[in-house]
PDB file of C-alpha atoms and ligand atoms in Angstrom:
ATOM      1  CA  UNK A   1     -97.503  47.253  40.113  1.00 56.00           C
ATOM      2  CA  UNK A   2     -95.986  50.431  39.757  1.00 62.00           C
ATOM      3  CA  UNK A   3     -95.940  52.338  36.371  1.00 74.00           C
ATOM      4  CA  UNK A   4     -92.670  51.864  34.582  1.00 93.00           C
ATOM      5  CA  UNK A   5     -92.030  55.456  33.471  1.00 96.00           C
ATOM      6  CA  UNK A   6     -89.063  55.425  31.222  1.00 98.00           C
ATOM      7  CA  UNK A   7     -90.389  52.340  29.661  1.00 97.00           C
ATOM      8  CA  UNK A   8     -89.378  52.317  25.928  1.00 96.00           C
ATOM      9  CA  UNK A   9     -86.007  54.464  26.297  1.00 98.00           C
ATOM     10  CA  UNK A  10     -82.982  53.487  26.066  1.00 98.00           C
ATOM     11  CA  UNK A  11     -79.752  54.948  27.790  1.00 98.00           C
ATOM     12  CA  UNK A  12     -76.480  54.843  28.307  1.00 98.00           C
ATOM     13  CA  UNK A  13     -74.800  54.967  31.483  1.00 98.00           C
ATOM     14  CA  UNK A  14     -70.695  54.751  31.547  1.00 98.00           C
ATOM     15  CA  UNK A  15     -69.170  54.117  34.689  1.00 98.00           C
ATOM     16  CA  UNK A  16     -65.706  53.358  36.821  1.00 97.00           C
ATOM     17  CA  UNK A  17     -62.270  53.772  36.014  1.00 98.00           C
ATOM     18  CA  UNK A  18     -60.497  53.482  32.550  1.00 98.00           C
ATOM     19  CA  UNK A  19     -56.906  51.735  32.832  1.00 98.00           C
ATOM     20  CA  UNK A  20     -54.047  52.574  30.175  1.00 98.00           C
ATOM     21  CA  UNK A  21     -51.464  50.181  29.985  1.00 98.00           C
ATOM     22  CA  UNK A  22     -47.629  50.993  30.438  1.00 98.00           C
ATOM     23  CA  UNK A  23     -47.177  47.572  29.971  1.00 98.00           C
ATOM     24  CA  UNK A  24     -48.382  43.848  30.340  1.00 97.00           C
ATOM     25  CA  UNK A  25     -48.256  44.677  34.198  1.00 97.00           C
ATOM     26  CA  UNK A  26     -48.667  48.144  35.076  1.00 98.00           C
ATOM     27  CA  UNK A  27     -51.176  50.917  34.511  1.00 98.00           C
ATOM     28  CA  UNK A  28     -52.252  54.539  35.153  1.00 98.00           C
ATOM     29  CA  UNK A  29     -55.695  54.459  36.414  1.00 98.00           C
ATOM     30  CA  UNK A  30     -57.445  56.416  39.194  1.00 96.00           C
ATOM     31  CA  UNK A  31     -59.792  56.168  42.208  1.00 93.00           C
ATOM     32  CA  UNK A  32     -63.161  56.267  40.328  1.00 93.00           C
ATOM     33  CA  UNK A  33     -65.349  53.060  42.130  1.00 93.00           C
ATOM     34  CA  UNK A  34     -68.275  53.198  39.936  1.00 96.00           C
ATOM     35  CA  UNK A  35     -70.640  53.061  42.499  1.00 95.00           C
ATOM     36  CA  UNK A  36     -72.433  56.250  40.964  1.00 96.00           C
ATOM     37  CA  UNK A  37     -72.273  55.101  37.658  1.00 97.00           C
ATOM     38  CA  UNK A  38     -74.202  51.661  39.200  1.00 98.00           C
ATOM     39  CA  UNK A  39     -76.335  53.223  41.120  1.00 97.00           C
ATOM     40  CA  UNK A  40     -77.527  55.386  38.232  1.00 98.00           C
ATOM     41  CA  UNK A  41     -77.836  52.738  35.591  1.00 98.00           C
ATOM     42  CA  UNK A  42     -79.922  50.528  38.423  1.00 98.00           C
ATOM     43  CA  UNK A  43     -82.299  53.205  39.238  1.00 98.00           C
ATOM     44  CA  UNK A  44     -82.667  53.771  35.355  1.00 98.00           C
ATOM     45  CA  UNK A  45     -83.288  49.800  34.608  1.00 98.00           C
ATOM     46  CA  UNK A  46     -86.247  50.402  37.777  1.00 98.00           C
ATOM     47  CA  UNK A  47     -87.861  52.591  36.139  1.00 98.00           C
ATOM     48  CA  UNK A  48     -88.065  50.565  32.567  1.00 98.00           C
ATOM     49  CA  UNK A  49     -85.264  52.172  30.817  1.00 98.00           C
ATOM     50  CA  UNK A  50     -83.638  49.762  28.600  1.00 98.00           C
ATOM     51  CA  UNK A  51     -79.729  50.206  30.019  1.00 98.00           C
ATOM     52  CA  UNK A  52     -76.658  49.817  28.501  1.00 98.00           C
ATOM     53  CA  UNK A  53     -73.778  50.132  31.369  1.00 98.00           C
ATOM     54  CA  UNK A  54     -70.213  50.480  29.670  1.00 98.00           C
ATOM     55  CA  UNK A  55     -67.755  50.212  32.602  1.00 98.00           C
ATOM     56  CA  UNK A  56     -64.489  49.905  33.277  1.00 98.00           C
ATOM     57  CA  UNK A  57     -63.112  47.310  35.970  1.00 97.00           C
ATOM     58  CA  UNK A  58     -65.121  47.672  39.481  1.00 96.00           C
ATOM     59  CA  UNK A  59     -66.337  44.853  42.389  1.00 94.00           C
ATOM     60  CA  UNK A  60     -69.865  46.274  41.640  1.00 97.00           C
ATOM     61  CA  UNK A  61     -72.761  43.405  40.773  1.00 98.00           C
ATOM     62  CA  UNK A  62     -74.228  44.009  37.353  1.00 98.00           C
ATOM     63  CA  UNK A  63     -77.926  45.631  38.162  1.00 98.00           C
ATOM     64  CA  UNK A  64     -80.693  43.975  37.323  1.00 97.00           C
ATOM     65  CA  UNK A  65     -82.032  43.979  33.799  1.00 96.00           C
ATOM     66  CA  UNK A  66     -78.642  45.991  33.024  1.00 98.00           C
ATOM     67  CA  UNK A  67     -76.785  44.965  29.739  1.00 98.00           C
ATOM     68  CA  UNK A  68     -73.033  45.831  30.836  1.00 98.00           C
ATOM     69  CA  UNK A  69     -70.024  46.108  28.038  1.00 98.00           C
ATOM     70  CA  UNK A  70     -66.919  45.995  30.053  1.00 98.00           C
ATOM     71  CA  UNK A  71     -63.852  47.897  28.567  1.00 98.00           C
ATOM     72  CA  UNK A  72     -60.575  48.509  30.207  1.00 98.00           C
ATOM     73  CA  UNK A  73     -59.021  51.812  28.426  1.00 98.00           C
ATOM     74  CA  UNK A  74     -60.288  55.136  27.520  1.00 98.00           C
ATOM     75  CA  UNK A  75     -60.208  54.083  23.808  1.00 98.00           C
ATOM     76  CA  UNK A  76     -62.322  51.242  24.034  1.00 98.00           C
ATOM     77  CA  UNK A  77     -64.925  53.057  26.386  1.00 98.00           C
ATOM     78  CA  UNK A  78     -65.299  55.620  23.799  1.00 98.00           C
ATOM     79  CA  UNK A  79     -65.664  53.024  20.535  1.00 98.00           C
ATOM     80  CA  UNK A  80     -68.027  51.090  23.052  1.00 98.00           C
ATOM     81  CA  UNK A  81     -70.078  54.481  23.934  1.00 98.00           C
ATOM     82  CA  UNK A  82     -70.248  56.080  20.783  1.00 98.00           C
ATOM     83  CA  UNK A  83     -71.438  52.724  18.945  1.00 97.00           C
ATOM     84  CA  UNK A  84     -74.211  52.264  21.838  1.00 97.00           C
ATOM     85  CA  UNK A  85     -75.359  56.101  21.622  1.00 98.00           C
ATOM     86  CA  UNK A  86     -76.793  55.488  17.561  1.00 96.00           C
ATOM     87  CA  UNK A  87     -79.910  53.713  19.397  1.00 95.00           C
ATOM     88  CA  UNK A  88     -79.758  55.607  22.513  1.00 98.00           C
ATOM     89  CA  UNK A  89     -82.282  58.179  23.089  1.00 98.00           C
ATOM     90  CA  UNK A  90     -79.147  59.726  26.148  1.00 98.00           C
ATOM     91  CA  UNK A  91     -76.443  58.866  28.213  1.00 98.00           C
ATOM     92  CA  UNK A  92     -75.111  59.482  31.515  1.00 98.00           C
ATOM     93  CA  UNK A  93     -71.185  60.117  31.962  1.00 98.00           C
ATOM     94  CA  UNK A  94     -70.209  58.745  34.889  1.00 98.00           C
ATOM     95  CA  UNK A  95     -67.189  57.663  34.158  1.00 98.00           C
ATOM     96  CA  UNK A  96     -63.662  58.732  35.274  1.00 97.00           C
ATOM     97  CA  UNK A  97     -61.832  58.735  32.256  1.00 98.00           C
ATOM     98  CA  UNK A  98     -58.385  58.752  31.692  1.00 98.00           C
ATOM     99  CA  UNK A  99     -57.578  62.052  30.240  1.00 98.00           C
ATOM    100  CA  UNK A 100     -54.003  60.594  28.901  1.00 98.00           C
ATOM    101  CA  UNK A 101     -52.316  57.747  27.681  1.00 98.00           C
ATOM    102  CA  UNK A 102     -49.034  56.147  27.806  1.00 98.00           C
ATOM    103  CA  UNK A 103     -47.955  56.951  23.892  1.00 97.00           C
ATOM    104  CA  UNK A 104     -47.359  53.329  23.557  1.00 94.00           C
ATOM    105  CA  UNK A 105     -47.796  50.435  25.948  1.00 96.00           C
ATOM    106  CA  UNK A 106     -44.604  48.155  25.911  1.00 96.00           C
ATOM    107  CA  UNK A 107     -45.265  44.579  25.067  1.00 97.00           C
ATOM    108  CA  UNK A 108     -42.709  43.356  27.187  1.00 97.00           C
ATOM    109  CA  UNK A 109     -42.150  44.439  30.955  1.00 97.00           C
ATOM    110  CA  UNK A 110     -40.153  47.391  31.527  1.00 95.00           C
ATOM    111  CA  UNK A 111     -37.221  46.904  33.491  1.00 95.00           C
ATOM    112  CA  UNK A 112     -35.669  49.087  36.024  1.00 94.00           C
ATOM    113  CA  UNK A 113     -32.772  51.198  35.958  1.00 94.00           C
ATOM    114  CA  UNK A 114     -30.855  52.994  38.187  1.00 95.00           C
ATOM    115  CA  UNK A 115     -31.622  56.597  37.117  1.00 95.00           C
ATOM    116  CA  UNK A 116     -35.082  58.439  36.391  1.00 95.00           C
ATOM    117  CA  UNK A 117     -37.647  57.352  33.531  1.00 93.00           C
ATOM    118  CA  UNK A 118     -40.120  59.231  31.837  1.00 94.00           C
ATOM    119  CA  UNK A 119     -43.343  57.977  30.268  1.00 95.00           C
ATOM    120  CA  UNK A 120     -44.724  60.454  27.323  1.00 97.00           C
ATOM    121  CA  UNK A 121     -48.298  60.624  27.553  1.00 98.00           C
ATOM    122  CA  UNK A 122     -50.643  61.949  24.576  1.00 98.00           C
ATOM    123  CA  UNK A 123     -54.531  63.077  25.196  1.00 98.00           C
ATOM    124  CA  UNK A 124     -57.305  60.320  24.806  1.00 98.00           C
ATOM    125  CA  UNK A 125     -60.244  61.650  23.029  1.00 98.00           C
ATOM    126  CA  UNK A 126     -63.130  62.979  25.441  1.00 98.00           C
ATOM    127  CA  UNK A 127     -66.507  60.670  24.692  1.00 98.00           C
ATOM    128  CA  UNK A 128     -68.685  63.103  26.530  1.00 98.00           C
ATOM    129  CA  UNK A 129     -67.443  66.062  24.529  1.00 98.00           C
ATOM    130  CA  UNK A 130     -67.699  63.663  21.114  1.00 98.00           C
ATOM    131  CA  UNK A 131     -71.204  62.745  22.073  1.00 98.00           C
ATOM    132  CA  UNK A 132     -72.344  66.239  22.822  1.00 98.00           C
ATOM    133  CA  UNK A 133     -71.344  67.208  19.516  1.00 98.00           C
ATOM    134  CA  UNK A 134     -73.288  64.680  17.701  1.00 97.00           C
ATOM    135  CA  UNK A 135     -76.175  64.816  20.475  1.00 97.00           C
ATOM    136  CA  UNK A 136     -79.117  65.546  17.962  1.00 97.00           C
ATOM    137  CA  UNK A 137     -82.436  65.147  20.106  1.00 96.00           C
ATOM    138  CA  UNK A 138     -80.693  62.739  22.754  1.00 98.00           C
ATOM    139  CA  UNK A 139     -80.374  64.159  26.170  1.00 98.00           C
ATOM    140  CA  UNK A 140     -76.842  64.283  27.850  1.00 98.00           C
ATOM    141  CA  UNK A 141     -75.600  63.973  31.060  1.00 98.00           C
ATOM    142  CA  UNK A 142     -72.510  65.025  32.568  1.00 98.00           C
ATOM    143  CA  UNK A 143     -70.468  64.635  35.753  1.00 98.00           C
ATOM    144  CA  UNK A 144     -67.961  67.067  37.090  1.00 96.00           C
ATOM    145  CA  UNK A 145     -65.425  66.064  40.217  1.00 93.00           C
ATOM    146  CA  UNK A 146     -63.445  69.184  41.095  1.00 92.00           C
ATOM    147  CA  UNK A 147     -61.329  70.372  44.015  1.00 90.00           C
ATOM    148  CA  UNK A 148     -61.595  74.349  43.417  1.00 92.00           C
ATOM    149  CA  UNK A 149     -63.486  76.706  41.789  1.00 94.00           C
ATOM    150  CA  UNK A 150     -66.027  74.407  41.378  1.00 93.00           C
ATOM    151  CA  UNK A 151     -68.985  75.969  40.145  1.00 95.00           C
ATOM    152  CA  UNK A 152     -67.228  77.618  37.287  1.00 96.00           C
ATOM    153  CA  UNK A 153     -65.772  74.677  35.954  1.00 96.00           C
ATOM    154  CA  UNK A 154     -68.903  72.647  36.014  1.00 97.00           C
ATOM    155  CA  UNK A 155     -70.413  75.549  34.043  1.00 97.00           C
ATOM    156  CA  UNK A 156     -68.092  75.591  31.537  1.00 97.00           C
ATOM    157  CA  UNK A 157     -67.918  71.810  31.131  1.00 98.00           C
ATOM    158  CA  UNK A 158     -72.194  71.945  30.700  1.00 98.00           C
ATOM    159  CA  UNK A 159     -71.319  74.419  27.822  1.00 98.00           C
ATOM    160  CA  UNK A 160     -68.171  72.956  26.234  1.00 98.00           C
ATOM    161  CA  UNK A 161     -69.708  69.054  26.131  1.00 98.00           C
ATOM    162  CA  UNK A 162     -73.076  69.983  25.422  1.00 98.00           C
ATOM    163  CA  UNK A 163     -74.952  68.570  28.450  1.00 98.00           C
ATOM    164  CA  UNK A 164     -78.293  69.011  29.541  1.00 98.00           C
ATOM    165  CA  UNK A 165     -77.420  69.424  32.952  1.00 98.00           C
ATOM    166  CA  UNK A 166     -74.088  68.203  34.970  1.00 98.00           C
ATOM    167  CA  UNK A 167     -73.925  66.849  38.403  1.00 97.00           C
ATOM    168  CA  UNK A 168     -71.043  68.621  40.319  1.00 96.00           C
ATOM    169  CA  UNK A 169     -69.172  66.637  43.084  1.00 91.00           C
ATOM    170  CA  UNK A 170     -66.816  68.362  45.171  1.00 86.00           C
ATOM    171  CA  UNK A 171     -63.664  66.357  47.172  1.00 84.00           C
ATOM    172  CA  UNK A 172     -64.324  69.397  49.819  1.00 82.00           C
ATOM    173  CA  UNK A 173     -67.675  68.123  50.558  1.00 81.00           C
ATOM    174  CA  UNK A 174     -66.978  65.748  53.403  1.00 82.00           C
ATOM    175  CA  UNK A 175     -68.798  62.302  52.296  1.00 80.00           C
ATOM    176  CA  UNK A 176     -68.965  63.146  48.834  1.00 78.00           C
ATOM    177  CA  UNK A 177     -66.788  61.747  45.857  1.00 73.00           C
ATOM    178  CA  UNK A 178     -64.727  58.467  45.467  1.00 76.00           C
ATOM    179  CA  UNK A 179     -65.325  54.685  46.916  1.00 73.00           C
ATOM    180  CA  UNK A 180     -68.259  55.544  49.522  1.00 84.00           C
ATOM    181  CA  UNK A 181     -71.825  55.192  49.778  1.00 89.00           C
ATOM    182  CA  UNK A 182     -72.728  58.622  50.143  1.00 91.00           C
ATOM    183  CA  UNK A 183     -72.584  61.216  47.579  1.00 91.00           C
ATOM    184  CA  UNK A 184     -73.392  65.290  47.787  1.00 93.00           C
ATOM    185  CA  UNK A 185     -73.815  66.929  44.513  1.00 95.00           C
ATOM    186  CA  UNK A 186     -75.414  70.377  42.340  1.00 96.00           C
ATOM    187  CA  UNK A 187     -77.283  69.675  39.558  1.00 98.00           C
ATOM    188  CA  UNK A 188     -76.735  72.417  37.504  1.00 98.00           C
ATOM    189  CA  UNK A 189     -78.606  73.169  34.007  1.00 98.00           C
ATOM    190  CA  UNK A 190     -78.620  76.078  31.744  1.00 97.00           C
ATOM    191  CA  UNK A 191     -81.100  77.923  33.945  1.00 96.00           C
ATOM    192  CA  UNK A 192     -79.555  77.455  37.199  1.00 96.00           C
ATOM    193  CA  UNK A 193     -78.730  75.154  40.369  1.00 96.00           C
ATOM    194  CA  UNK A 194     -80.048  73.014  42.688  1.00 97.00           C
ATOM    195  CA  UNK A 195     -78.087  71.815  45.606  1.00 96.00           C
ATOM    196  CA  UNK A 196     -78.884  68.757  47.177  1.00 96.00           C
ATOM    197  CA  UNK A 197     -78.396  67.362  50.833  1.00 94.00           C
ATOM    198  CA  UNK A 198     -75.876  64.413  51.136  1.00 93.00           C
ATOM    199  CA  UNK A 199     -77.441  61.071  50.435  1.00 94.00           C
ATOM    200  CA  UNK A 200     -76.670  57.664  50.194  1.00 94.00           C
ATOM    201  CA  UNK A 201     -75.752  57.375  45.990  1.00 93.00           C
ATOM    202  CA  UNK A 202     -79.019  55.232  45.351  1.00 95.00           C
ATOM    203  CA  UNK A 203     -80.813  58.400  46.513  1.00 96.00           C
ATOM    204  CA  UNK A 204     -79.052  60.907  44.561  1.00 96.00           C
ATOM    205  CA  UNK A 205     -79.153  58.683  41.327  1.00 97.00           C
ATOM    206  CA  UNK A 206     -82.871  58.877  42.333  1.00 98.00           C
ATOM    207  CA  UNK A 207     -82.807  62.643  42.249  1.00 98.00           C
ATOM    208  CA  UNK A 208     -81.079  62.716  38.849  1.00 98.00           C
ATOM    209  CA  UNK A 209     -83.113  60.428  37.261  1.00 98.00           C
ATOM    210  CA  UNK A 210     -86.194  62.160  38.763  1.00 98.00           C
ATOM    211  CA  UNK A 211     -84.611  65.518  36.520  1.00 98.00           C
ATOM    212  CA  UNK A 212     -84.086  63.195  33.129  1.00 98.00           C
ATOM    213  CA  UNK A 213     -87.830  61.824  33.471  1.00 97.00           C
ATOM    214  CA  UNK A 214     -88.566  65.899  33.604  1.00 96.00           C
ATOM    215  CA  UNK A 215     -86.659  66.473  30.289  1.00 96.00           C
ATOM    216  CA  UNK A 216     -87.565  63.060  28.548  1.00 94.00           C
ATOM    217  CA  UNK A 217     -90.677  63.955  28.725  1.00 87.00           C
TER     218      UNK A 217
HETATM  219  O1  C5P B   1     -63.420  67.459  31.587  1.00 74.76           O
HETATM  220  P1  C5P B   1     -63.756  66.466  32.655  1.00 74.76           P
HETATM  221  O2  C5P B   1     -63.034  65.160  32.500  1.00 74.76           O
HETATM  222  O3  C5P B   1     -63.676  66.983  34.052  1.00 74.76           O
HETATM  223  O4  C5P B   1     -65.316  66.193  32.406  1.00 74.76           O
HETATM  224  C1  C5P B   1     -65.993  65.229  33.140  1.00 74.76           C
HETATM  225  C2  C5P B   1     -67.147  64.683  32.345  1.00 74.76           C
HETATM  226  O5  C5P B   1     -66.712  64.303  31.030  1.00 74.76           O
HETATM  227  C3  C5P B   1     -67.704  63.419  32.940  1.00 74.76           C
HETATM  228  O6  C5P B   1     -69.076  63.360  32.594  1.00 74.76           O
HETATM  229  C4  C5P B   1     -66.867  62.331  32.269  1.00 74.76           C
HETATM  230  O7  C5P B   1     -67.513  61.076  32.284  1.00 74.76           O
HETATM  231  C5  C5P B   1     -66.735  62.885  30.874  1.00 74.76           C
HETATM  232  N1  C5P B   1     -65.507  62.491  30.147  1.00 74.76           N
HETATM  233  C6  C5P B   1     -65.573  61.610  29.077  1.00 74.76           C
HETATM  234  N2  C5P B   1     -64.432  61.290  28.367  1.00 74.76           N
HETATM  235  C7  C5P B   1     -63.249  61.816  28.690  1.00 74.76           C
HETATM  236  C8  C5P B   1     -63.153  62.711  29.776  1.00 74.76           C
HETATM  237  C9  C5P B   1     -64.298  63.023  30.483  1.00 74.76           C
HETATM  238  O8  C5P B   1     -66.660  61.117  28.772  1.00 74.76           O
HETATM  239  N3  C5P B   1     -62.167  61.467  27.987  1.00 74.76           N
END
């Protein structure tokens, strides 16, 4: 029997895509699988974490001894994360959230017109950001998915949300990113970077949850 070592912790993983409604049919979501996000909160629940795995809509099984809170929109993901992270000792943000919203969604189904329409979107609130700020002693985890300049934005989103460290994706980096099985990432903390190889996402949730064990303990 192998030692459980995050046995008596509890975290937070939030994973997938958020969906904001237009209306009752359509939404603006994006490409986010949650694979990551499942692969993390599995490898987590292996090692004796107590999980709590707030997703938005995927295909993905629930992992075992996960507790999963599904949510559809960016609002709900946050009052579900925030409420969760009182008990938590950290989360992991895995999740692609929406950064706006339709300003209203229409309760009845939009019809069509002959001309242009335009939909006014307003900001959703950032959860990582919000949980940073009221961090305390928890540890926080970010995620980063960028197409340019990548290192410098991760580094300013490890500053700006308060993370511990932040996992940087980048669409250049062929097998890395949305829907597949592989994933190549940096884990980058306050005193520098470590680049990993690619590897399937079970292996590089592995490698991050390796690094929280490190600060946990
Ligand atoms: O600023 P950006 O969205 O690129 O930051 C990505 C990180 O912030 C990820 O960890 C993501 O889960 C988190 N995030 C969040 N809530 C938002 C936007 C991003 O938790 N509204």
């Amino acid at each position: 029997e192998k030692k459980k070592s995050l046995a008596g912790k509890r975290m937070i993983v939030t994973a997938g895509a958020t969906i904001e409604a237009i209306d009752p049919v359509r939404f603006i979501s994006n490409h986010s699988s949650g694979k990551m996000g499942y692969a993390l909160a599995g490898e987590l629940a292996a090692r004796g974490a107590e999980v709590t795995l707030v997703t938005g809509r995927t295909s993905l099984p629930t992992p075992p001894g996960v507790e999963r809170v599904d949510v559809l929109s960016a609002a709900e993901m946050y009052d579900a994360a925030t409420r969760a992270f009182e008990e938590a000792d950290g989360a992991v943000m895995c999740a692609a959230v929406a950064d706006y919203t339709p300003e209203r969604a229409s309760e009845t189904k939009l019809r069509k017109g002959d001309g242009e329409m335009t939909l006014t979107l307003r900001r959703t609130r950032d959860i990582a950001a919000e949980l940073g700020a009221r961090k305390g002693g928890r540890l926080l985890v970010g995620f980063a998915l960028e197409t340019h300049d990548e290192q410098a934005h991760a580094e300013a989103k490890l500053t700006k949300k308060n993370f511990d460290f932040i996992v940087l994706n980048s669409l250049r980096d062929p097998g890395a990113g949305f829907r597949g099985d592989t994933n190549k990432v940096t884990l980058i903390d306050r005193a520098g970077r470590e680049e990993l190889p690619l590897l399937s996402k079970r292996e590089v949730a592995a490698r991050i949850v390796d690094k929280i064990e490190t600060i946990l303990k």
